[in-house]
Tab-separated table of C-alpha atoms and ligand atoms in Angstrom:
chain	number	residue	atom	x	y	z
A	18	UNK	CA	23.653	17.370	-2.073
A	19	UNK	CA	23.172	16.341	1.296
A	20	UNK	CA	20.706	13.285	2.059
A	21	UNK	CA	19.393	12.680	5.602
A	22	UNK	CA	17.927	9.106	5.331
A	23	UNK	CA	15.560	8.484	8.694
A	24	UNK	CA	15.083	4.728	9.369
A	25	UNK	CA	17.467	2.049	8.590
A	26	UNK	CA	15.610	-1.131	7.184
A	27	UNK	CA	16.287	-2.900	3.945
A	28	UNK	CA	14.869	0.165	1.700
A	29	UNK	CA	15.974	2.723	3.868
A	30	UNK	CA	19.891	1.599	3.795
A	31	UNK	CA	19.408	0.123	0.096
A	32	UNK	CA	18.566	3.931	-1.202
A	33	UNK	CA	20.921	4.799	1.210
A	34	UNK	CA	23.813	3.525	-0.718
A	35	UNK	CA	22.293	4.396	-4.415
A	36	UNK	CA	22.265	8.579	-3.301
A	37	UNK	CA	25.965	7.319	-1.437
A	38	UNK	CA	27.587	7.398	-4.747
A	39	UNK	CA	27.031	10.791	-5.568
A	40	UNK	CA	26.037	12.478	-2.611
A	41	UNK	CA	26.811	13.269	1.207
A	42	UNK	CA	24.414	10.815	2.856
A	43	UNK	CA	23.594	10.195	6.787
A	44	UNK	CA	21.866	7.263	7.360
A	45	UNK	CA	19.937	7.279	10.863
A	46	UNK	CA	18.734	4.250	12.717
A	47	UNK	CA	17.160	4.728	16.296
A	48	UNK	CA	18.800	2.035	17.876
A	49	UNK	CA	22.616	3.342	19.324
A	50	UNK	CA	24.206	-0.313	18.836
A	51	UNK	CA	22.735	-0.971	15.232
A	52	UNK	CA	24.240	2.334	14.480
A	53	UNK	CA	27.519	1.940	15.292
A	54	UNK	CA	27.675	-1.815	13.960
A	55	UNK	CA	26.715	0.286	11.055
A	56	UNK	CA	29.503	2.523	10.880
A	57	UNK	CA	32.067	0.017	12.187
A	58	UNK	CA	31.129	-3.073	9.817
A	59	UNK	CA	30.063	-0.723	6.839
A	60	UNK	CA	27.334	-3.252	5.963
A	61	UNK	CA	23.957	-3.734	6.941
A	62	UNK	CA	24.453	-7.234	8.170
A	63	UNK	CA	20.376	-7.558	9.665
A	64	UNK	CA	18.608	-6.077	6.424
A	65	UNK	CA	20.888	-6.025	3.583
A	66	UNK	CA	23.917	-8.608	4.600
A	67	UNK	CA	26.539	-9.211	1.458
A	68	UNK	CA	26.234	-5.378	0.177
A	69	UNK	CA	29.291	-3.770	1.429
A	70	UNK	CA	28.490	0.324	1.531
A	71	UNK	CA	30.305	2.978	-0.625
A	72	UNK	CA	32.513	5.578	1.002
A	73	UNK	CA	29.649	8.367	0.761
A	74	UNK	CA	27.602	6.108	3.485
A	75	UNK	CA	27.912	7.113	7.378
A	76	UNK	CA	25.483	5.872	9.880
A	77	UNK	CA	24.147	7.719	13.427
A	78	UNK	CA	22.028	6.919	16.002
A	79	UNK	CA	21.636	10.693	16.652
A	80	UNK	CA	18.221	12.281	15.160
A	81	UNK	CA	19.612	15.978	15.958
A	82	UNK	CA	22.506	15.653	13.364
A	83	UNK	CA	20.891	13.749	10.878
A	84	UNK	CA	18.074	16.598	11.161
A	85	UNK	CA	21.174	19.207	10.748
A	86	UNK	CA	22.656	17.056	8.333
A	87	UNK	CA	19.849	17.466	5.651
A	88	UNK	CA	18.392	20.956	6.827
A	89	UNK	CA	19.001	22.542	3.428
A	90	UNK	CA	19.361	19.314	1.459
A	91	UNK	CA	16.536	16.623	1.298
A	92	UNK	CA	15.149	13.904	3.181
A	93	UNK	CA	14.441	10.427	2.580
A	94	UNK	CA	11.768	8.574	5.192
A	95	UNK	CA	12.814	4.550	5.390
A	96	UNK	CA	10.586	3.568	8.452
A	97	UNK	CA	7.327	1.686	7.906
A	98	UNK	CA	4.299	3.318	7.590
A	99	UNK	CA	3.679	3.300	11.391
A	100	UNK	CA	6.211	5.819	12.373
A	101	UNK	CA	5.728	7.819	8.991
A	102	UNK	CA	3.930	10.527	11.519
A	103	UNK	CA	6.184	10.495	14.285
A	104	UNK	CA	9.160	10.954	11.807
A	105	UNK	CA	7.207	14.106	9.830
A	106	UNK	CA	6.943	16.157	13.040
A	107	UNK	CA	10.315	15.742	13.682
A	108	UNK	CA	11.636	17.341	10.646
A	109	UNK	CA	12.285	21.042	10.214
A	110	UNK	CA	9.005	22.557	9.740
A	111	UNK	CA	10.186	23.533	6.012
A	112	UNK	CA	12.211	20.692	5.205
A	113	UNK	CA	12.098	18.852	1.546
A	114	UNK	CA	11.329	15.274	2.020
A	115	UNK	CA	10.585	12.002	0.118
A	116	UNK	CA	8.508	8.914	2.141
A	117	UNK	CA	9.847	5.622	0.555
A	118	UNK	CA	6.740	3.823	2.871
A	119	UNK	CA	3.800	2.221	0.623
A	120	UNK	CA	0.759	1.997	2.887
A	121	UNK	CA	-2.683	3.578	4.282
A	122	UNK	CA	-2.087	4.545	7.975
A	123	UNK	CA	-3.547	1.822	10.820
A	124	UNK	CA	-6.344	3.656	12.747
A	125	UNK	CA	-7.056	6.806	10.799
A	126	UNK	CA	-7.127	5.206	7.291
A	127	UNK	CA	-5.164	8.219	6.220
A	128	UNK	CA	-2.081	8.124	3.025
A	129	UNK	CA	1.289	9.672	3.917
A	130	UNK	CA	0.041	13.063	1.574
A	131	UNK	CA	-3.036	13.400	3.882
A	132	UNK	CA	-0.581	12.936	7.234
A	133	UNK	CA	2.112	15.272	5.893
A	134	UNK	CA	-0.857	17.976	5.421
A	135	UNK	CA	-1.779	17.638	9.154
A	136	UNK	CA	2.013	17.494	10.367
A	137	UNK	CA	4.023	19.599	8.193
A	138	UNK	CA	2.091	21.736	5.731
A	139	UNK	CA	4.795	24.060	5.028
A	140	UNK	CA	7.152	21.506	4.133
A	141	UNK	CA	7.593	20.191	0.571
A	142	UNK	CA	6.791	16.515	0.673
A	143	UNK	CA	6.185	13.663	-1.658
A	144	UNK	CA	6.814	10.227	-2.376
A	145	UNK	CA	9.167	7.942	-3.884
A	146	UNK	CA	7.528	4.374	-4.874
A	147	UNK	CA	7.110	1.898	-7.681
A	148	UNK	CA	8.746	-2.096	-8.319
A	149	UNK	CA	11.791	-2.033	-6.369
A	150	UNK	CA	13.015	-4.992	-4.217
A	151	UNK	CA	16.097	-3.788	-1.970
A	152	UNK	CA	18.060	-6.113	-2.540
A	153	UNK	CA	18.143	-5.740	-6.387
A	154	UNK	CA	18.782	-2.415	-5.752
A	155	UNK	CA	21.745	-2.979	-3.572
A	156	UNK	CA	23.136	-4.974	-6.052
A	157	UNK	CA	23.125	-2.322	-8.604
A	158	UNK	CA	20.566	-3.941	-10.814
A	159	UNK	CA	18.519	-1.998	-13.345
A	160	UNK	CA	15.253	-0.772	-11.245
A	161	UNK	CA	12.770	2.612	-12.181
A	162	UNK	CA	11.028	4.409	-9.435
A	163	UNK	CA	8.390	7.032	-9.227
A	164	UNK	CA	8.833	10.934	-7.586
A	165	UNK	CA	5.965	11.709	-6.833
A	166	UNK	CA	4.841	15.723	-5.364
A	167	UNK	CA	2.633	18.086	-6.419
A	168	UNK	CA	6.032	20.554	-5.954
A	169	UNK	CA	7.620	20.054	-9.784
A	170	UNK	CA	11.290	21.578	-8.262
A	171	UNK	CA	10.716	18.752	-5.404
A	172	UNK	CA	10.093	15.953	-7.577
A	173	UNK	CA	13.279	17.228	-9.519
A	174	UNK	CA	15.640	17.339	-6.344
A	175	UNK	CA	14.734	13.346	-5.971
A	176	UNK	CA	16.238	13.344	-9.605
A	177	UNK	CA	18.844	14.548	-8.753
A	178	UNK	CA	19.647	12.856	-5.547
A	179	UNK	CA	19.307	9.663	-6.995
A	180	UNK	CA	18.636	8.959	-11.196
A	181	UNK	CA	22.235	6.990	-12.488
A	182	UNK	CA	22.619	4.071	-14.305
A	183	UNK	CA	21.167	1.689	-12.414
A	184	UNK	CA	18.175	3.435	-10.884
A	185	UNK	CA	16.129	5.623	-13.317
A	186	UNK	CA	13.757	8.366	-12.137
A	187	UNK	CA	10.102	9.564	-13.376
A	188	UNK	CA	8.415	12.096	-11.891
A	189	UNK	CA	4.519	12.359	-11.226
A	190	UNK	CA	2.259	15.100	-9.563
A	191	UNK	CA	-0.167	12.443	-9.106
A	192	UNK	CA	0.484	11.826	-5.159
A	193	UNK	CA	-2.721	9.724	-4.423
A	194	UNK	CA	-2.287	7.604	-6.853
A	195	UNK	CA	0.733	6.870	-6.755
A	196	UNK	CA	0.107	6.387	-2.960
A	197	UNK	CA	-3.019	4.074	-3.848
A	198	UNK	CA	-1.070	1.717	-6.030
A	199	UNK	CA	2.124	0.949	-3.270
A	200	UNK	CA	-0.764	1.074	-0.221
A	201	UNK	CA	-3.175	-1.907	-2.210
A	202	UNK	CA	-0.613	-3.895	-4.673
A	203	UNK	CA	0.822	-4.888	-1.110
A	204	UNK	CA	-2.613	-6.445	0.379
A	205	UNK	CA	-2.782	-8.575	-3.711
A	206	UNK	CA	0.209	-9.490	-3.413
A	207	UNK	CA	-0.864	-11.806	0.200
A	208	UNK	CA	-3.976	-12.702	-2.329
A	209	UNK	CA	-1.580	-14.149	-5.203
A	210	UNK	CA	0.981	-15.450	-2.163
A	211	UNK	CA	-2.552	-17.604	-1.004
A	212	UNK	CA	-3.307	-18.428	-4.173
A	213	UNK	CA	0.126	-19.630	-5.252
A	214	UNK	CA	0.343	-21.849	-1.652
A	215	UNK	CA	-2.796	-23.592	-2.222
A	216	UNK	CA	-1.443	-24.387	-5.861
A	217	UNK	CA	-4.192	-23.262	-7.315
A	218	UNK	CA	-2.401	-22.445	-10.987
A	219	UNK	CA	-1.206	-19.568	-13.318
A	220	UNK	CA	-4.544	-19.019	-14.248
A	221	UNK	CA	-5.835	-18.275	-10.997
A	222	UNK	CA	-2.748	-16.177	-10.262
A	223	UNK	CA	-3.336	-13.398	-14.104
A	224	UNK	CA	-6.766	-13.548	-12.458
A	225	UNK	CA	-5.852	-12.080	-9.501
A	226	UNK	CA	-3.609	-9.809	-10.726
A	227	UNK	CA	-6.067	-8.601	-13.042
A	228	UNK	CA	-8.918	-8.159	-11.142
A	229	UNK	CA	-6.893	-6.516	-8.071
A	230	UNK	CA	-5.617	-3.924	-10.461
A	231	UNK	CA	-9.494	-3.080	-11.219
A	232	UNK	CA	-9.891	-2.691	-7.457
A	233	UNK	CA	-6.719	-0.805	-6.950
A	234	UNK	CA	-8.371	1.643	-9.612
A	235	UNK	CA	-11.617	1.793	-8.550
A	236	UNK	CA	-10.315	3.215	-5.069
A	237	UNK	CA	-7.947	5.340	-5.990
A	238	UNK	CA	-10.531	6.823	-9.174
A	239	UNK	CA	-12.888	7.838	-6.233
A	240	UNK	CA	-10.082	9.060	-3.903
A	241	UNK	CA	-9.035	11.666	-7.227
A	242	UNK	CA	-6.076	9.657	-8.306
A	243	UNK	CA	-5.630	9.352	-12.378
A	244	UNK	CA	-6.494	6.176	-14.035
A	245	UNK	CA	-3.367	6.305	-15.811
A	246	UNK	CA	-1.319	6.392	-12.993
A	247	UNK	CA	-2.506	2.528	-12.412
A	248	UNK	CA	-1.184	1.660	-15.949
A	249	UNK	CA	2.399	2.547	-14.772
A	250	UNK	CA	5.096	1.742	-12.098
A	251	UNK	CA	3.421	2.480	-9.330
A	252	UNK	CA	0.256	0.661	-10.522
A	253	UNK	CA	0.509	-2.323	-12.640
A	254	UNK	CA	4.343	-2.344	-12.475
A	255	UNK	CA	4.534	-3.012	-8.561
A	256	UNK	CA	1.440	-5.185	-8.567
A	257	UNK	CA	3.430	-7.833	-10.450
A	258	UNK	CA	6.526	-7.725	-9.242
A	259	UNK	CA	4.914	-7.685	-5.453
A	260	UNK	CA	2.515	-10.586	-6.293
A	261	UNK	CA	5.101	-12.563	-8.419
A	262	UNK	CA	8.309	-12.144	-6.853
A	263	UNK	CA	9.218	-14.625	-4.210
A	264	UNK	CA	11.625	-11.693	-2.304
A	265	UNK	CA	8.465	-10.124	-1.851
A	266	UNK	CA	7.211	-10.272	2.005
A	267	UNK	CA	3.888	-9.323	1.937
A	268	UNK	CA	3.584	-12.357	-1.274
A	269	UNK	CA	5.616	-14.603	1.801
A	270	UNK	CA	2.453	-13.753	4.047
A	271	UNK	CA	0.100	-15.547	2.069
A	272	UNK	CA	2.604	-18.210	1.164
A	273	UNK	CA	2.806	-18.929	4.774
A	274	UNK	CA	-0.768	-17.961	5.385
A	275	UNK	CA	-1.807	-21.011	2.631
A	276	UNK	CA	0.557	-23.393	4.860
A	277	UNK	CA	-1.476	-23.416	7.673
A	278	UNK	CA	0.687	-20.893	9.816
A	279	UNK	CA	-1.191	-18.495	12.080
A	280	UNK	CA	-0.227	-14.944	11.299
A	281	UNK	CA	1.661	-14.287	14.518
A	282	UNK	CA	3.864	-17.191	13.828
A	283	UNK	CA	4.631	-15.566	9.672
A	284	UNK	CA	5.259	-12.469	11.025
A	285	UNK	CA	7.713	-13.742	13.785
A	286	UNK	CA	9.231	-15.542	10.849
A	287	UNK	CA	9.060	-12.864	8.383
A	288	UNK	CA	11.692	-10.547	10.368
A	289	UNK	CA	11.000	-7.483	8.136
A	290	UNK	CA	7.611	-5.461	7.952
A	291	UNK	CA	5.044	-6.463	5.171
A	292	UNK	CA	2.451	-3.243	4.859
A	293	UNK	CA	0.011	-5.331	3.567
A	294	UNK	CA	-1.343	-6.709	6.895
A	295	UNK	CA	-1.536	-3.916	8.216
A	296	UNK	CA	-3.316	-1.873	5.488
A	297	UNK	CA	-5.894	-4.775	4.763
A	298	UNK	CA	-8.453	-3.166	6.937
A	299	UNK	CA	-8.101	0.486	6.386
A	300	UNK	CA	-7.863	-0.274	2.223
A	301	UNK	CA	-11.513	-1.683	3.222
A	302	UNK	CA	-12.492	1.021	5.759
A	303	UNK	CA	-11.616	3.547	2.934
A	304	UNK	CA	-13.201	1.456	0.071
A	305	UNK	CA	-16.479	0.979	2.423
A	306	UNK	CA	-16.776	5.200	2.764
A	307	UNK	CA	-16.439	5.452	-0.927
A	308	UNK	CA	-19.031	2.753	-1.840
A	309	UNK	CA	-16.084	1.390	-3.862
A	310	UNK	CA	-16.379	-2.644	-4.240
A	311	UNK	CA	-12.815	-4.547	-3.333
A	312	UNK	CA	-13.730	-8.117	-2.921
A	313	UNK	CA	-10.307	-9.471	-2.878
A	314	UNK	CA	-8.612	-7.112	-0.577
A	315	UNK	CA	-12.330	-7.813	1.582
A	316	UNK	CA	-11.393	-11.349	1.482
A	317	UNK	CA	-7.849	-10.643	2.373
A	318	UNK	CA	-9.031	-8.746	5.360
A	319	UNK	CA	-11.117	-11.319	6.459
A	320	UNK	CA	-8.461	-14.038	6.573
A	321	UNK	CA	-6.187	-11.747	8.551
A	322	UNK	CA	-8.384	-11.450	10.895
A	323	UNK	CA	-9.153	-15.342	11.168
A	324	UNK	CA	-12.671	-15.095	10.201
A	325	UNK	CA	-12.141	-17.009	7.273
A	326	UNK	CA	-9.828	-20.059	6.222
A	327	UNK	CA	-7.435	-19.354	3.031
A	328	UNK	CA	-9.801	-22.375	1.127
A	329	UNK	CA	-12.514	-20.503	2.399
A	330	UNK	CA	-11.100	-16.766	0.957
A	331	UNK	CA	-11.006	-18.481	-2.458
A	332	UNK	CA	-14.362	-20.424	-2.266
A	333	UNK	CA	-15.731	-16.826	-1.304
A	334	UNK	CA	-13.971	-15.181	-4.344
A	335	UNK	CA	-15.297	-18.103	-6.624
A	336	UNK	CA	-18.799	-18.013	-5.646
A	337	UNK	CA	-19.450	-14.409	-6.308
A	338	UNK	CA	-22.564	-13.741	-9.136
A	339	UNK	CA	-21.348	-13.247	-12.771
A	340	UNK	CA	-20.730	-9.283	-14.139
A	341	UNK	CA	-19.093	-7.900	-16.784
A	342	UNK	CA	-15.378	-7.313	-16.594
A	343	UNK	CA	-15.947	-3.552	-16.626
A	344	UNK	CA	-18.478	-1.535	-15.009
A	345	UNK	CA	-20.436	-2.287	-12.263
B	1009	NAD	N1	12.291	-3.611	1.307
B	1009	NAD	C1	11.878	-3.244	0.112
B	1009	NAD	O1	12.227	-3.878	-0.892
B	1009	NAD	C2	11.002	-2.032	-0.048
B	1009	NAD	C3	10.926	-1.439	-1.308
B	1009	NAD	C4	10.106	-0.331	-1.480
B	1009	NAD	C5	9.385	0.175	-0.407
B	1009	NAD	N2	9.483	-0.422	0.807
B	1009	NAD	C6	8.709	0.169	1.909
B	1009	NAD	O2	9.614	0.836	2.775
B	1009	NAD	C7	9.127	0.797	4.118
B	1009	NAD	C8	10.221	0.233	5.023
B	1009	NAD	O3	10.446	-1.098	4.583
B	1009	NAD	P1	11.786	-1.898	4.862
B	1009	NAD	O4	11.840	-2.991	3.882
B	1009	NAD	O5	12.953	-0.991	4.934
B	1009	NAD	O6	11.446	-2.492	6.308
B	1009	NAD	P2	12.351	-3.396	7.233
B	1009	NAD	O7	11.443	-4.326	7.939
B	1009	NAD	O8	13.508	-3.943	6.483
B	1009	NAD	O9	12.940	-2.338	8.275
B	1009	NAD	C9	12.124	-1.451	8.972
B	1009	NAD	C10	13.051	-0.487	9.682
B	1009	NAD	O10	12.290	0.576	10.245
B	1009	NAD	C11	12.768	0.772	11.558
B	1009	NAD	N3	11.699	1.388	12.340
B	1009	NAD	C12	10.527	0.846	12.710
B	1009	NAD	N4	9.830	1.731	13.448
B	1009	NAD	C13	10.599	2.836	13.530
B	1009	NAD	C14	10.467	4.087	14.173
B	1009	NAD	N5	9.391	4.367	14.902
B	1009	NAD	N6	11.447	4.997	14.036
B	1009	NAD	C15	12.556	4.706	13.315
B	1009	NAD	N7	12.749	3.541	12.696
B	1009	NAD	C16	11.787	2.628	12.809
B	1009	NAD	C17	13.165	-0.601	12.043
B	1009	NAD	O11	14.048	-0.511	13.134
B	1009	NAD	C18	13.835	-1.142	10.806
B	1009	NAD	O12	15.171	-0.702	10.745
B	1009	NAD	C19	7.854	-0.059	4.075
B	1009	NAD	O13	6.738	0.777	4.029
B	1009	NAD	C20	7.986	-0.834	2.775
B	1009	NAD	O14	6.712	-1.145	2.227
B	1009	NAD	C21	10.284	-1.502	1.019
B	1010	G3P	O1	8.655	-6.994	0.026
B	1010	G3P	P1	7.394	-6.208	-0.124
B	1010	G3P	O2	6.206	-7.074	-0.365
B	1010	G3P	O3	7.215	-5.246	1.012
B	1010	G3P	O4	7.556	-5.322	-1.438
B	1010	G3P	C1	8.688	-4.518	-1.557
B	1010	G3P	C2	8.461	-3.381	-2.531
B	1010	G3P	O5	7.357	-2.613	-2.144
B	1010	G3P	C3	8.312	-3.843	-3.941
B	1010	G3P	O6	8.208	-2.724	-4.799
């Protein structure tokens, strides 16, 4: 088969070199010199240093033939979730494509199934998420994703492209919730990175984690996403590897966050994107029009945008009235 993958980051080249070992892949990345370090060094010495590429692997800074490359094939989308609309409209208007971005879009509040609708609707589109770090991947450790498209054949195609030994497939046809779970476990996993920097235990931490996967569930109930969707991979399984794993970036944000650092300065450190700061406020715009209540990713929000202190963001958490653990 032949792969186009658009945007060359650490998940982008990481899947990348998985399909490489079976398939004809292009990888594009939009700046000319990365590319052709790219094809020259046959690493990705900025992202994914130490993971030389198999032979199946080229690189191009040229859009037009990676858009030729995959014409009849499929598509894989590696940018962040900020150029996730840019990059739809350039594909071919029925191309078959996968998003690998986990996030709600800045400004509109929209997932990448509700932009694909408005910029490609006779394309077949889904998306590929669940607990996968990168770099495990590029080391050929054992790691399960999720294909997720309400197209059956689609979800299959991703199969094919990319379940071997290492990297195990399951399909879904539940799109917004699988969306839901990769857009919110992000903004927990700066909760439990807060947490963790203030030291404030392993209790506080299952908490967390417990509690953010009611929210998670909550929101993506009233947005017509399955409950058991949050039980699996997508859900439950990428909450706790994003808010316990210390290669996680977005957990790195509220490490940082609890050390005092003003966000400008983690992110300048950070060097990769971490979807979580930027979804904060539209996982609370959306939660807000659906009368759905999300009091850690609130508090989240609120100590992104500096109106409260990380002590504070607990104290706020703390203080809230007894309830039962399930309904209102
Ligand atoms: N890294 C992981 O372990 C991982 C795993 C699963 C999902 N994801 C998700 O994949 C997405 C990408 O993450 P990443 O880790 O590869 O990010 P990254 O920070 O490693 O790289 C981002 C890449 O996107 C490129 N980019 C940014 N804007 C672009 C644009 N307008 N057009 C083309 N390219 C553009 C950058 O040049 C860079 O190469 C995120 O939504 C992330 O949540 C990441
Ligand atoms: O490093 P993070 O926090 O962006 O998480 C990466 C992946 O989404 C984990 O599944």
């Amino acid at each position: 088969m032949r792969i186009s993958v658009l945007g060359a980051g650490a998940w982008g080249t990481a899947l990348a070199m998985a399909a490489a070992r079976r398939h004809d892949v292009l990888l594009w990345a939009r700046d000319a010199g990365q590319a052709q370090a790219l094809q020259r060094e046959r690493v990705n010495t900025r992202y994914l240093p130490d993971h030389p590429w198999p032979d199946g692997l080229q690189a191009t800074a040229s859009l037009a033939q990676a858009l030729a490359h995959a014409r009849d094939g499929l598509f894989l989308l590696g940018t962040p979730m900020a150029a996730l609309r840019t990059t739809l409209r350039a594909l071919p208007e029925r191309a078959s494509a996968f998003w690998l971005c986990k996030g709600f879009e800045a400004g509109t509040g929209l997932l990448g199934h509700e932009i694909g609708a408005q910029e490609r609707p006779q394309a077949r589109l889904g998306v590929l998420s669940g607990p996968s770090f990168a770099q495990e991947v590029a080391q050929g450790r054992p790691t399960a994703l999720v294909a997720a498209a309400a197209d059956t054949d689609l979800a299959e195609l991703a199969v094919q492209a990319l379940h071997h030994d290492q990297l195990r497939l399951y399909t879904s046809n539940d799109v917004a919730g699988v969306e839901v779970g990769g857009a919110v476990k992000n903004v927990l996993a700066i909760a439990t990175g807060v947490a963790d920097g203030l030291d404030l235990g392993l209790n506080a931490r299952a908490a967390l984690i417990t509690r953010g996967l009611a929210e998670m569930s909550r929101l993506g109930l009233a947005m017509g996403a399955r409950a058991e969707t949050f039980m699996g991979l997508t859900g439950m399984g990428d909450l706790v590897l994003t808010a316990t794993g210390d290669l996680s970036r977005n957990r790195r944000v509220g490490l940082m966050l609890a050390q005092g650092l003003a966000l400008p300065e983690v992110l300048a450190r950070l060097g990769h994107v971490a979807e979580g700061v930027y979804s904060a406020a539209t996982v609370a715009q959306r939660a807000r029009e659906l009368g759905v209540d999300m009091p850690i990713a609130s508090a989240v929000q609120a100590l992104l945008d500096g109106r409260l202190a990380p002590r504070e963001a607990v104290s706020r958490l703390m203080q809230r009235d007894a309830k039962p653990e399930w309904g209102v």
